Short mmCIF file of C-alpha atoms and ligand atoms in Angstrom, two decimals:
data_model
loop_
_atom_site.label_atom_id
_atom_site.label_comp_id
_atom_site.label_asym_id
_atom_site.label_seq_id
_atom_site.Cartn_x
_atom_site.Cartn_y
_atom_site.Cartn_z
CA MET A 1 69.52 -20.93 190.69
CA SER A 2 69.97 -18.09 193.09
CA ASN A 3 67.01 -16.50 194.79
CA HIS A 4 68.56 -13.21 193.68
CA ALA A 5 67.01 -13.11 190.25
CA ASN A 6 68.53 -9.81 189.23
CA ARG A 7 71.63 -8.56 190.99
CA THR A 8 73.32 -5.72 189.17
CA GLY A 9 75.45 -4.12 191.92
CA LYS A 10 78.88 -3.04 190.73
CA ALA A 11 81.64 -5.04 192.42
CA GLY A 12 83.43 -2.87 194.97
CA GLY A 13 80.89 -0.05 194.66
CA LEU A 14 79.04 1.43 197.58
CA TYR A 15 75.64 0.82 196.03
CA ALA A 16 74.07 -2.46 195.02
CA ARG A 17 70.63 -2.55 193.46
CA ARG A 18 68.17 -4.45 195.60
CA PRO A 19 67.89 -7.94 194.12
CA ASP A 20 64.38 -9.17 193.39
CA ILE A 21 63.52 -11.95 195.80
CA PHE A 22 60.62 -14.30 195.16
CA PRO A 23 60.40 -16.55 198.24
CA ARG A 24 58.69 -19.82 197.47
CA ALA A 25 55.83 -20.99 199.71
CA VAL A 26 56.75 -23.80 202.07
CA ASP A 27 54.96 -25.91 204.63
CA GLY A 28 56.32 -27.52 207.75
CA PHE A 29 56.54 -27.21 211.53
CA TYR A 30 58.26 -23.80 211.58
CA ARG A 31 56.01 -22.36 208.87
CA ARG A 32 52.97 -23.35 210.91
CA LEU A 33 54.56 -21.89 214.02
CA LYS A 34 55.09 -18.65 212.10
CA TRP A 35 51.43 -18.63 211.02
CA ALA A 36 50.37 -19.05 214.65
CA VAL A 37 52.65 -16.26 215.88
CA MET A 38 51.50 -13.99 213.03
CA ALA A 39 47.83 -14.61 213.84
CA ALA A 40 48.42 -13.97 217.54
CA THR A 41 50.48 -10.78 217.10
CA LEU A 42 48.15 -9.28 214.49
CA ALA A 43 45.12 -10.14 216.64
CA VAL A 44 46.70 -8.46 219.67
CA TYR A 45 47.55 -5.37 217.64
CA TYR A 46 44.16 -4.92 215.94
CA VAL A 47 41.86 -6.07 218.76
CA THR A 48 43.47 -4.52 221.85
CA PRO A 49 42.07 -0.95 221.42
CA TRP A 50 38.54 -2.40 221.26
CA ILE A 51 38.71 -4.21 224.60
CA ARG A 52 36.64 -2.42 227.24
CA TRP A 53 37.53 -2.17 230.94
CA ASP A 54 35.08 -0.59 233.39
CA ARG A 55 36.80 2.00 235.60
CA GLY A 56 33.64 3.75 236.78
CA PRO A 57 32.06 6.98 235.53
CA TYR A 58 35.13 9.21 235.92
CA ALA A 59 37.68 7.34 233.78
CA PRO A 60 37.74 5.98 230.21
CA ASN A 61 36.60 2.40 229.72
CA GLN A 62 39.22 1.47 227.14
CA ALA A 63 41.47 -1.30 228.50
CA VAL A 64 44.67 0.01 226.88
CA LEU A 65 44.81 3.74 226.29
CA VAL A 66 47.56 6.32 226.00
CA ASP A 67 45.56 9.40 226.99
CA LEU A 68 47.93 12.16 225.87
CA ALA A 69 45.42 14.96 226.48
CA ASN A 70 45.05 14.05 230.16
CA ARG A 71 48.56 12.67 230.46
CA ARG A 72 47.58 9.16 231.59
CA PHE A 73 48.45 5.65 230.48
CA TYR A 74 45.80 3.01 231.15
CA PHE A 75 46.60 -0.69 230.99
CA PHE A 76 43.64 -2.71 232.22
CA ALA A 77 43.56 -2.21 236.05
CA ILE A 78 46.75 -0.15 236.06
CA GLU A 79 46.74 3.62 235.60
CA ILE A 80 50.06 5.39 235.23
CA TRP A 81 50.38 9.12 235.91
CA PRO A 82 53.17 11.23 234.43
CA HIS A 83 55.09 11.29 237.75
CA GLU A 84 55.05 7.47 237.68
CA PHE A 85 56.72 7.21 234.30
CA TYR A 86 59.45 5.10 235.88
CA TYR A 87 57.04 2.15 235.56
CA VAL A 88 57.09 2.58 231.78
CA ALA A 89 60.89 2.90 231.92
CA GLY A 90 60.93 -0.33 233.98
CA LEU A 91 58.81 -2.07 231.35
CA LEU A 92 61.20 -0.94 228.61
CA VAL A 93 64.18 -2.24 230.60
CA MET A 94 62.32 -5.54 231.05
CA ALA A 95 61.64 -5.68 227.30
CA GLY A 96 65.36 -5.11 226.61
CA ILE A 97 66.49 -7.81 229.06
CA GLY A 98 63.75 -10.10 227.71
CA LEU A 99 65.21 -9.68 224.24
CA PHE A 100 68.69 -10.54 225.58
CA LEU A 101 67.21 -13.61 227.30
CA LEU A 102 65.44 -14.69 224.13
CA THR A 103 68.61 -14.24 222.09
CA ALA A 104 70.73 -16.20 224.57
CA THR A 105 68.27 -19.10 224.54
CA VAL A 106 66.78 -19.32 221.05
CA GLY A 107 68.91 -16.94 218.98
CA ARG A 108 67.15 -14.41 216.75
CA ALA A 109 63.68 -15.85 217.36
CA TRP A 110 62.33 -12.32 217.80
CA CYS A 111 63.54 -11.36 214.31
CA GLY A 112 62.28 -14.54 212.70
CA TYR A 113 58.85 -14.75 214.28
CA ALA A 114 57.54 -11.75 216.21
CA CYS A 115 59.26 -8.56 214.97
CA PRO A 116 56.63 -6.29 213.33
CA GLN A 117 58.81 -5.99 210.21
CA THR A 118 58.85 -9.79 209.88
CA VAL A 119 55.14 -10.19 210.60
CA TRP A 120 53.98 -7.50 208.18
CA THR A 121 56.43 -8.56 205.45
CA ASP A 122 55.15 -12.12 205.80
CA LEU A 123 51.60 -10.82 205.48
CA PHE A 124 52.52 -8.81 202.36
CA LEU A 125 54.26 -11.86 200.84
CA HIS A 126 51.16 -13.94 201.47
CA ILE A 127 48.96 -11.36 199.74
CA GLU A 128 51.42 -11.29 196.84
CA ARG A 129 51.23 -15.07 196.46
CA MET A 130 47.43 -15.02 196.58
CA ILE A 131 47.31 -12.50 193.72
CA ASP A 132 50.40 -13.25 191.60
CA GLY A 133 50.89 -16.93 192.43
CA ASP A 134 53.96 -18.62 193.92
CA ARG A 135 57.62 -17.99 193.09
CA ASN A 136 57.67 -19.23 189.50
CA ALA A 137 54.44 -17.45 188.57
CA GLN A 138 55.77 -14.23 190.10
CA MET A 139 59.00 -14.48 188.09
CA ARG A 140 57.05 -15.16 184.89
CA LEU A 141 54.80 -12.21 185.60
CA ARG A 142 57.77 -9.94 186.27
CA ASN A 143 59.27 -10.83 182.87
CA ALA A 144 55.95 -10.79 180.97
CA PRO A 145 55.15 -7.82 178.69
CA LEU A 146 52.56 -5.33 179.83
CA SER A 147 49.07 -6.75 179.46
CA VAL A 148 45.61 -6.29 180.94
CA THR A 149 46.20 -9.26 183.26
CA LYS A 150 49.54 -7.94 184.45
CA VAL A 151 48.15 -4.45 185.11
CA ALA A 152 45.11 -5.90 186.88
CA LYS A 153 47.32 -8.04 189.12
CA ARG A 154 49.65 -5.17 189.89
CA VAL A 155 46.75 -2.84 190.73
CA SER A 156 45.10 -5.52 192.91
CA LYS A 157 48.32 -6.28 194.76
CA HIS A 158 49.26 -2.70 195.51
CA SER A 159 45.67 -1.84 196.47
CA ALA A 160 45.64 -4.77 198.91
CA TRP A 161 49.02 -3.70 200.35
CA LEU A 162 47.75 -0.12 200.75
CA ALA A 163 44.59 -1.41 202.43
CA VAL A 164 46.74 -3.31 204.95
CA GLY A 165 48.75 -0.11 205.44
CA VAL A 166 45.59 1.91 206.14
CA LEU A 167 44.35 -0.72 208.59
CA THR A 168 47.72 -0.73 210.31
CA GLY A 169 47.84 3.03 210.69
CA GLY A 170 44.14 3.09 211.54
CA ALA A 171 44.58 0.62 214.37
CA TRP A 172 47.51 2.57 215.79
CA ILE A 173 45.55 5.80 216.40
CA PHE A 174 42.91 3.90 218.39
CA TYR A 175 45.47 3.41 221.15
CA PHE A 176 45.43 7.17 221.74
CA ALA A 177 41.70 7.91 222.04
CA ASP A 178 38.42 6.16 222.70
CA ALA A 179 38.33 3.77 219.72
CA PRO A 180 34.58 3.80 218.86
CA THR A 181 34.38 7.60 219.21
CA LEU A 182 37.50 8.15 217.12
CA LEU A 183 36.33 5.71 214.44
CA ARG A 184 33.04 7.63 214.07
CA ALA A 185 34.88 10.93 213.91
CA PHE A 186 37.44 9.53 211.48
CA VAL A 187 34.93 8.23 208.94
CA THR A 188 32.77 11.36 209.16
CA GLY A 189 35.79 13.59 208.57
CA THR A 190 35.62 15.31 211.97
CA ALA A 191 38.68 13.76 213.63
CA ALA A 192 41.71 15.89 214.49
CA PRO A 193 44.12 16.49 211.59
CA VAL A 194 46.84 14.64 213.52
CA ALA A 195 44.73 11.45 213.29
CA TYR A 196 44.62 11.65 209.47
CA SER A 197 48.29 12.55 209.16
CA THR A 198 49.30 9.68 211.49
CA VAL A 199 47.28 7.18 209.47
CA ALA A 200 48.76 8.57 206.23
CA LEU A 201 52.31 8.31 207.60
CA LEU A 202 51.85 4.77 208.91
CA THR A 203 50.12 3.69 205.71
CA ALA A 204 53.13 4.91 203.75
CA THR A 205 55.72 3.31 206.05
CA THR A 206 53.85 -0.02 206.21
CA TYR A 207 53.45 -0.09 202.41
CA VAL A 208 57.09 0.82 201.73
CA PHE A 209 58.66 -1.34 204.48
CA GLY A 210 56.42 -4.39 203.96
CA GLY A 211 55.91 -4.22 200.22
CA TRP A 212 59.11 -2.76 198.82
CA MET A 213 61.98 -2.75 201.28
CA ARG A 214 61.27 -6.00 203.15
CA GLU A 215 64.59 -7.71 204.01
CA GLN A 216 66.46 -4.44 203.34
CA VAL A 217 65.08 -3.09 206.62
CA CYS A 218 66.58 -6.07 208.48
CA ILE A 219 69.90 -6.00 206.66
CA TYR A 220 70.60 -2.26 206.42
CA MET A 221 68.30 -0.29 208.72
CA CYS A 222 67.80 -2.32 211.89
CA PRO A 223 70.61 -2.18 214.47
CA TRP A 224 69.54 -5.43 216.13
CA PRO A 225 71.50 -7.80 213.84
CA ARG A 226 74.68 -5.90 214.70
CA ILE A 227 73.95 -5.92 218.42
CA GLN A 228 73.09 -9.56 218.16
CA SER A 229 76.37 -10.61 216.66
CA ALA A 230 77.97 -9.30 219.86
CA MET A 231 75.49 -11.21 222.00
CA LEU A 232 75.61 -14.64 220.43
CA ASP A 233 78.03 -17.12 221.91
CA GLU A 234 79.01 -20.69 221.16
CA ARG A 235 75.90 -21.94 222.99
CA SER A 236 73.32 -19.72 221.27
CA LEU A 237 70.89 -21.39 218.90
CA ILE A 238 71.25 -20.42 215.27
CA VAL A 239 70.04 -21.93 212.02
CA THR A 240 72.93 -24.00 210.70
CA TYR A 241 73.69 -26.08 207.66
CA LYS A 242 75.55 -29.21 208.77
CA ASP A 243 78.19 -29.24 206.11
CA TRP A 244 79.95 -32.30 207.52
CA ARG A 245 76.78 -34.20 206.70
CA GLY A 246 75.72 -32.39 203.53
CA GLU A 247 79.03 -32.13 201.62
CA PRO A 248 80.02 -32.93 198.98
CA ARG A 249 76.72 -32.09 197.36
CA SER A 250 75.44 -34.75 195.02
CA HIS A 251 73.77 -32.41 192.48
CA GLY A 252 72.23 -35.09 190.26
CA ILE A 253 74.76 -37.79 191.08
CA LYS A 254 72.92 -40.96 191.96
CA ARG A 255 74.05 -42.78 195.11
CA THR A 256 74.21 -45.97 193.07
CA GLU A 257 77.00 -44.43 190.97
CA GLY A 258 79.42 -45.06 193.83
CA VAL A 259 80.67 -41.47 194.05
CA PRO A 260 80.96 -40.41 197.71
CA THR A 261 78.38 -37.66 198.32
CA GLY A 262 76.77 -35.98 201.29
CA ASP A 263 73.08 -35.60 201.99
CA CYS A 264 72.69 -32.25 200.19
CA ILE A 265 71.29 -32.85 196.73
CA ASP A 266 71.80 -29.19 195.78
CA CYS A 267 68.10 -28.74 195.05
CA ASN A 268 68.23 -25.08 196.17
CA ALA A 269 64.91 -25.39 197.99
CA CYS A 270 66.46 -23.82 201.11
CA VAL A 271 67.50 -20.76 199.08
CA GLN A 272 64.21 -20.44 197.22
CA VAL A 273 62.12 -20.23 200.40
CA CYS A 274 64.42 -17.77 202.18
CA PRO A 275 62.71 -14.38 202.66
CA THR A 276 66.09 -12.61 202.76
CA GLY A 277 67.40 -14.41 199.69
CA ILE A 278 70.52 -15.94 201.24
CA ASP A 279 72.08 -19.37 201.02
CA ILE A 280 72.50 -20.70 204.56
CA ARG A 281 74.96 -23.27 203.24
CA ASN A 282 77.49 -20.44 203.05
CA GLY A 283 77.51 -20.30 206.87
CA PRO A 284 75.87 -18.04 209.49
CA GLN A 285 75.08 -14.61 208.08
CA LEU A 286 73.87 -11.27 209.38
CA ALA A 287 70.98 -11.40 206.92
CA CYS A 288 69.63 -14.63 208.39
CA ILE A 289 66.66 -13.71 210.54
CA THR A 290 66.37 -17.29 211.85
CA CYS A 291 62.87 -17.81 210.47
CA ALA A 292 63.70 -21.52 209.96
CA LEU A 293 61.79 -21.79 206.67
CA CYS A 294 64.90 -23.32 205.11
CA ILE A 295 64.71 -26.05 207.77
CA ASP A 296 61.16 -26.87 206.65
CA ALA A 297 62.20 -26.89 202.99
CA CYS A 298 65.22 -29.12 203.61
CA ASP A 299 63.36 -31.47 205.96
CA ASP A 300 60.77 -31.95 203.22
CA MET A 301 63.54 -32.75 200.74
CA MET A 302 65.22 -35.18 203.16
CA ALA A 303 61.89 -36.95 203.67
CA ARG A 304 61.52 -37.33 199.90
CA ILE A 305 64.97 -38.88 199.44
CA GLY A 306 64.70 -41.02 202.56
CA ARG A 307 67.38 -39.29 204.64
CA PRO A 308 67.00 -38.17 208.28
CA ARG A 309 65.73 -34.66 208.85
CA GLY A 310 67.94 -31.88 210.24
CA LEU A 311 70.53 -31.30 207.53
CA ILE A 312 69.67 -27.65 208.15
CA ASP A 313 68.59 -27.25 211.76
CA TYR A 314 68.66 -25.13 214.87
CA ALA A 315 71.98 -25.86 216.57
CA THR A 316 74.68 -24.16 218.59
CA PHE A 317 78.28 -23.79 217.48
CA GLU A 318 79.33 -26.08 220.34
CA ASP A 319 76.81 -28.75 219.30
CA CYS A 320 77.98 -28.55 215.72
CA GLU A 321 81.58 -29.12 216.78
CA GLU A 322 80.55 -32.20 218.78
CA GLU A 323 78.30 -33.55 216.05
CA ARG A 324 81.08 -33.02 213.55
CA LYS A 325 83.19 -35.38 215.66
CA GLY A 326 80.39 -37.95 215.61
CA ALA A 327 78.73 -37.21 218.97
CA PRO A 328 74.93 -37.55 219.13
CA PRO A 329 72.79 -34.37 218.89
CA VAL A 330 72.76 -32.37 222.12
CA PRO A 331 69.45 -31.81 223.99
CA ILE A 332 68.11 -28.29 223.62
CA ARG A 333 67.84 -27.82 227.40
CA ARG A 334 71.62 -27.39 227.54
CA THR A 335 71.20 -24.19 225.54
CA ILE A 336 68.43 -22.88 227.73
CA LEU A 337 69.63 -23.90 231.20
CA ARG A 338 72.97 -22.18 231.65
CA SER A 339 74.41 -19.41 233.82
CA ARG A 340 73.94 -16.67 231.22
CA THR A 341 70.24 -17.34 230.74
CA PHE A 342 69.74 -17.66 234.51
CA LEU A 343 71.45 -14.29 234.95
CA TYR A 344 69.20 -12.60 232.38
CA PHE A 345 66.11 -14.28 233.75
CA GLY A 346 67.06 -13.28 237.31
CA GLY A 347 67.46 -9.62 236.30
CA TRP A 348 64.26 -9.66 234.27
CA ALA A 349 62.23 -11.33 237.04
CA ALA A 350 63.68 -9.08 239.79
CA ILE A 351 62.58 -5.92 237.95
CA GLY A 352 59.15 -7.44 237.28
CA ILE A 353 58.62 -8.49 240.90
CA ALA A 354 59.85 -5.12 242.23
CA MET A 355 57.46 -3.27 239.92
CA ALA A 356 54.55 -5.55 240.87
CA ILE A 357 55.21 -4.95 244.58
CA MET A 358 55.52 -1.18 244.06
CA LEU A 359 52.33 -1.11 242.00
CA GLY A 360 50.48 -3.08 244.65
CA ALA A 361 51.71 -0.88 247.49
CA ARG A 362 51.56 2.52 245.85
CA THR A 363 49.40 5.17 247.47
CA ARG A 364 46.59 6.64 245.38
CA LEU A 365 46.93 10.00 247.09
CA ASP A 366 49.85 12.28 246.54
CA LEU A 367 50.82 15.54 248.19
CA SER A 368 53.29 18.20 247.14
CA VAL A 369 53.94 21.49 248.90
CA GLY A 370 55.80 24.62 247.90
CA GLN A 371 56.36 27.64 250.12
CA GLU A 372 55.29 31.04 248.86
CA ARG A 373 58.37 33.24 248.70
CA ASN A 374 56.80 36.64 248.42
CA PRO A 375 56.45 37.49 251.20
CA LEU A 376 58.54 34.81 252.86
CA TYR A 377 56.66 35.31 256.13
CA VAL A 378 54.37 37.68 257.95
CA GLN A 379 54.98 38.53 261.58
CA LEU A 380 51.65 39.23 263.28
CA SER A 381 51.05 41.74 266.08
CA ASP A 382 50.77 39.01 268.73
CA GLY A 383 54.22 37.70 267.79
CA SER A 384 52.99 34.65 265.91
CA VAL A 385 54.23 33.99 262.41
CA ARG A 386 52.16 33.23 259.34
CA ASN A 387 53.53 31.56 256.22
CA ALA A 388 51.76 30.71 252.96
CA TYR A 389 52.14 27.47 250.96
CA THR A 390 50.86 26.15 247.67
CA VAL A 391 49.58 22.66 248.27
CA LYS A 392 48.71 20.16 245.51
CA VAL A 393 46.73 17.05 246.40
CA ARG A 394 46.60 14.45 243.64
CA ASN A 395 43.69 12.02 243.74
CA MET A 396 44.61 9.04 241.58
CA GLU A 397 41.35 7.19 242.18
CA THR A 398 38.44 7.41 239.78
CA ARG A 399 36.05 8.70 242.47
CA PRO A 400 35.85 11.97 244.41
CA ARG A 401 37.72 11.76 247.69
CA PRO A 402 37.34 13.84 250.85
CA VAL A 403 40.75 14.36 252.40
CA ARG A 404 42.14 15.98 255.52
CA ILE A 405 45.28 18.09 255.47
CA SER A 406 46.93 18.42 258.84
CA ILE A 407 50.15 19.82 260.27
CA GLU A 408 52.46 17.52 262.21
CA GLY A 409 55.39 18.51 264.40
CA LEU A 410 54.53 22.18 264.84
CA PRO A 411 52.77 22.57 268.22
CA GLY A 412 49.89 25.04 268.24
CA ALA A 413 49.93 25.59 264.49
CA LEU A 414 46.65 26.39 262.76
CA VAL A 415 45.84 26.07 259.09
CA TRP A 416 43.27 27.55 256.71
CA ASP A 417 43.03 28.15 252.98
CA SER A 418 42.48 31.12 250.70
CA LEU A 419 38.82 30.16 250.27
CA SER A 420 38.06 30.58 253.98
CA GLU A 421 38.56 33.20 256.70
CA GLU A 422 41.44 33.19 259.13
CA SER A 423 38.86 32.96 261.89
CA THR A 424 38.05 29.41 260.70
CA ALA A 425 41.68 28.29 261.16
CA ALA A 426 41.96 24.85 262.79
CA GLN A 427 44.52 22.13 263.31
CA SER A 428 43.46 20.53 260.05
CA LEU A 429 41.54 21.34 256.90
CA THR A 430 39.09 19.15 254.99
CA LEU A 431 38.50 19.36 251.26
CA THR A 432 37.25 17.14 248.42
CA VAL A 433 39.45 16.29 245.46
CA ALA A 434 37.71 15.49 242.19
CA PRO A 435 38.35 12.04 240.64
CA ASP A 436 41.58 11.68 238.73
CA GLN A 437 42.45 15.32 239.39
CA VAL A 438 44.93 17.52 241.22
CA GLU A 439 43.45 19.98 243.73
CA ARG A 440 45.61 23.05 244.16
CA ARG A 441 45.12 25.28 247.18
CA ARG A 442 46.91 28.17 248.82
CA LEU A 443 47.23 27.35 252.52
CA TYR A 444 48.20 29.56 255.42
CA VAL A 445 49.92 28.20 258.50
CA ARG A 446 50.11 30.27 261.68
CA ALA A 447 52.42 29.22 264.49
CA PRO A 448 52.63 30.84 267.92
CA ARG A 449 55.99 32.30 268.89
CA THR A 450 56.20 30.48 272.18
CA GLY A 451 58.88 28.11 273.41
CA PRO A 452 61.44 26.26 271.25
CA GLN A 453 60.21 25.21 267.81
CA PRO A 454 61.21 21.95 266.02
CA ALA A 455 63.62 21.88 263.11
CA ASP A 456 60.96 20.90 260.57
CA PHE A 457 57.31 19.95 260.31
CA ARG A 458 55.09 17.94 257.98
CA PHE A 459 51.96 18.42 255.98
CA ARG A 460 49.98 15.20 255.95
CA VAL A 461 47.04 14.40 253.68
CA THR A 462 44.74 11.55 254.71
CA ALA A 463 41.84 10.07 252.72
CA LEU A 464 38.58 10.17 254.66
CA ASP A 465 36.44 8.04 252.34
CA PRO A 466 35.57 4.56 253.67
CA GLN A 467 37.22 2.84 250.67
CA GLY A 468 40.35 4.90 251.19
CA GLY A 469 41.73 2.47 253.77
CA GLY A 470 43.72 5.23 255.47
CA ASP A 471 45.49 6.14 252.20
CA ASP A 472 47.78 9.02 252.99
CA ASP A 473 50.89 10.90 252.01
CA ALA A 474 53.09 13.46 253.73
CA ALA A 475 55.45 16.23 252.69
CA ARG A 476 58.25 17.17 255.03
CA PHE A 477 58.93 20.87 255.13
CA ASP A 478 61.91 22.75 256.57
CA ARG A 479 60.98 25.02 259.36
CA PRO A 480 60.82 28.58 258.06
CA GLU A 481 63.46 30.90 259.44
CA THR A 482 60.88 33.00 261.15
CA LEU A 483 59.45 30.14 263.17
CA ARG A 484 62.63 29.64 265.19
S1 LIG B 501 68.64 -18.71 205.88
FE1 LIG B 501 66.88 -19.90 206.61
S2 LIG B 501 66.52 -19.15 208.67
FE2 LIG B 501 67.86 -17.69 207.67
S3 LIG B 501 66.46 -16.14 206.85
FE3 LIG B 501 66.81 -17.62 205.22
S4 LIG B 501 65.17 -19.11 205.43
FE4 LIG B 501 65.21 -17.94 207.31
S1 LIG B 502 67.25 -27.84 200.78
FE1 LIG B 502 68.67 -29.22 201.78
S2 LIG B 502 69.20 -30.61 200.15
FE2 LIG B 502 68.29 -28.87 199.12
S3 LIG B 502 70.02 -27.54 198.64
FE3 LIG B 502 69.27 -26.90 200.63
S4 LIG B 502 70.55 -28.02 202.08
FE4 LIG B 502 70.76 -29.04 200.11
#
């Protein structure tokens, strides 16, 4: 019996009604692996915003925080400013290459085990089984007339799904503000409207995607299966039915009857457990998310009839061809250790190492300078020239920092700011930048009109605090016309 209990799509039409799929519960190695991955991924998602990380009195103590209001991204000891967004871009590139690497080594393992759509759909299916029962009970309930029991089960199931949706959306907003503070505000009705609308939106999408659309998201909405078909090669692992071993199916024929049959007894267990409702015996398909539950179901059946496991198994196309000719199964390391996976791993690791080095070496002080254009310069009565600049000093530490701004490469130049008198002009200027802030000052530079002047000069900012370790930054500036 097909897992598609009710397919009514018109042949050749553009629309096919979603078939009802009632995946049967199964136990086995891959099912347990999926439970473990589900527990780990859900724990990471729900717990992460509640982890605290002490950054001192001037910065939030939430370990992972996307602080949109102050334009910062905190990840444990790392703080990313908007001008350092290339680190986030680097992480996204690493995630992309990591996905290629995973696909080249273990096929669509991401889809089958760790993709949020898979994890949440699995969770919704589990809730459905707890309330409605397993596959057969669900089918009976679907066909049963309306009754108090049926209504109670339906209400319970959809309420539980909606509760998961609320928790999912609720957890998401805690990544964008201090979690305990936001939770208090949320339950007392004083949080920002965007918090409520985000939770409402994510509740709806989780409920619809996990409860109603399920495999339709993988088959019709997600681009990854299409990209993947271009990425798989003859040495990529996929879930395969070994037809040379399974065919012809016995389907009730006893081995003692003398009719030549394969190992497949046509029990349909592999189809009944499939969350996307396909029959893997028809060959590799786009709808197969490689969750391997059919392997567990078939291994269980093989154990019962006393045949070796692996009639449905992870295998590569190349391995299948060799096994078909009678060669022994190929070790999995051949799939993993090959030039393509080395290439992906090399690219992935190189970006990671480069980012780690850059993060370790980055200065926590940043200087930017812009020349005032109106007026471009002022020629003073003694022949010296005065120019004005807007200087921004960014202190990326979570403590106040005294800094010195000096002029390099412009002999005799003096500097002062708009908060002081010209009479206080000196070769450098000292100021304090608040923690995690940008200090903006208007500076004046006066240079004597004596002798030849260099082609350009530099502003240099140097941290003066003992912990600063000589942190500094410089901005090269073209010599103004008038200083020639
Ligand atoms: S065919 Fe097997 S591996 Fe593929 S989605 Fe169905 S149960 Fe999972
Ligand atoms: S579970 Fe195994 S034996 Fe049963 S139908 Fe599927 S392939 Fe055949």
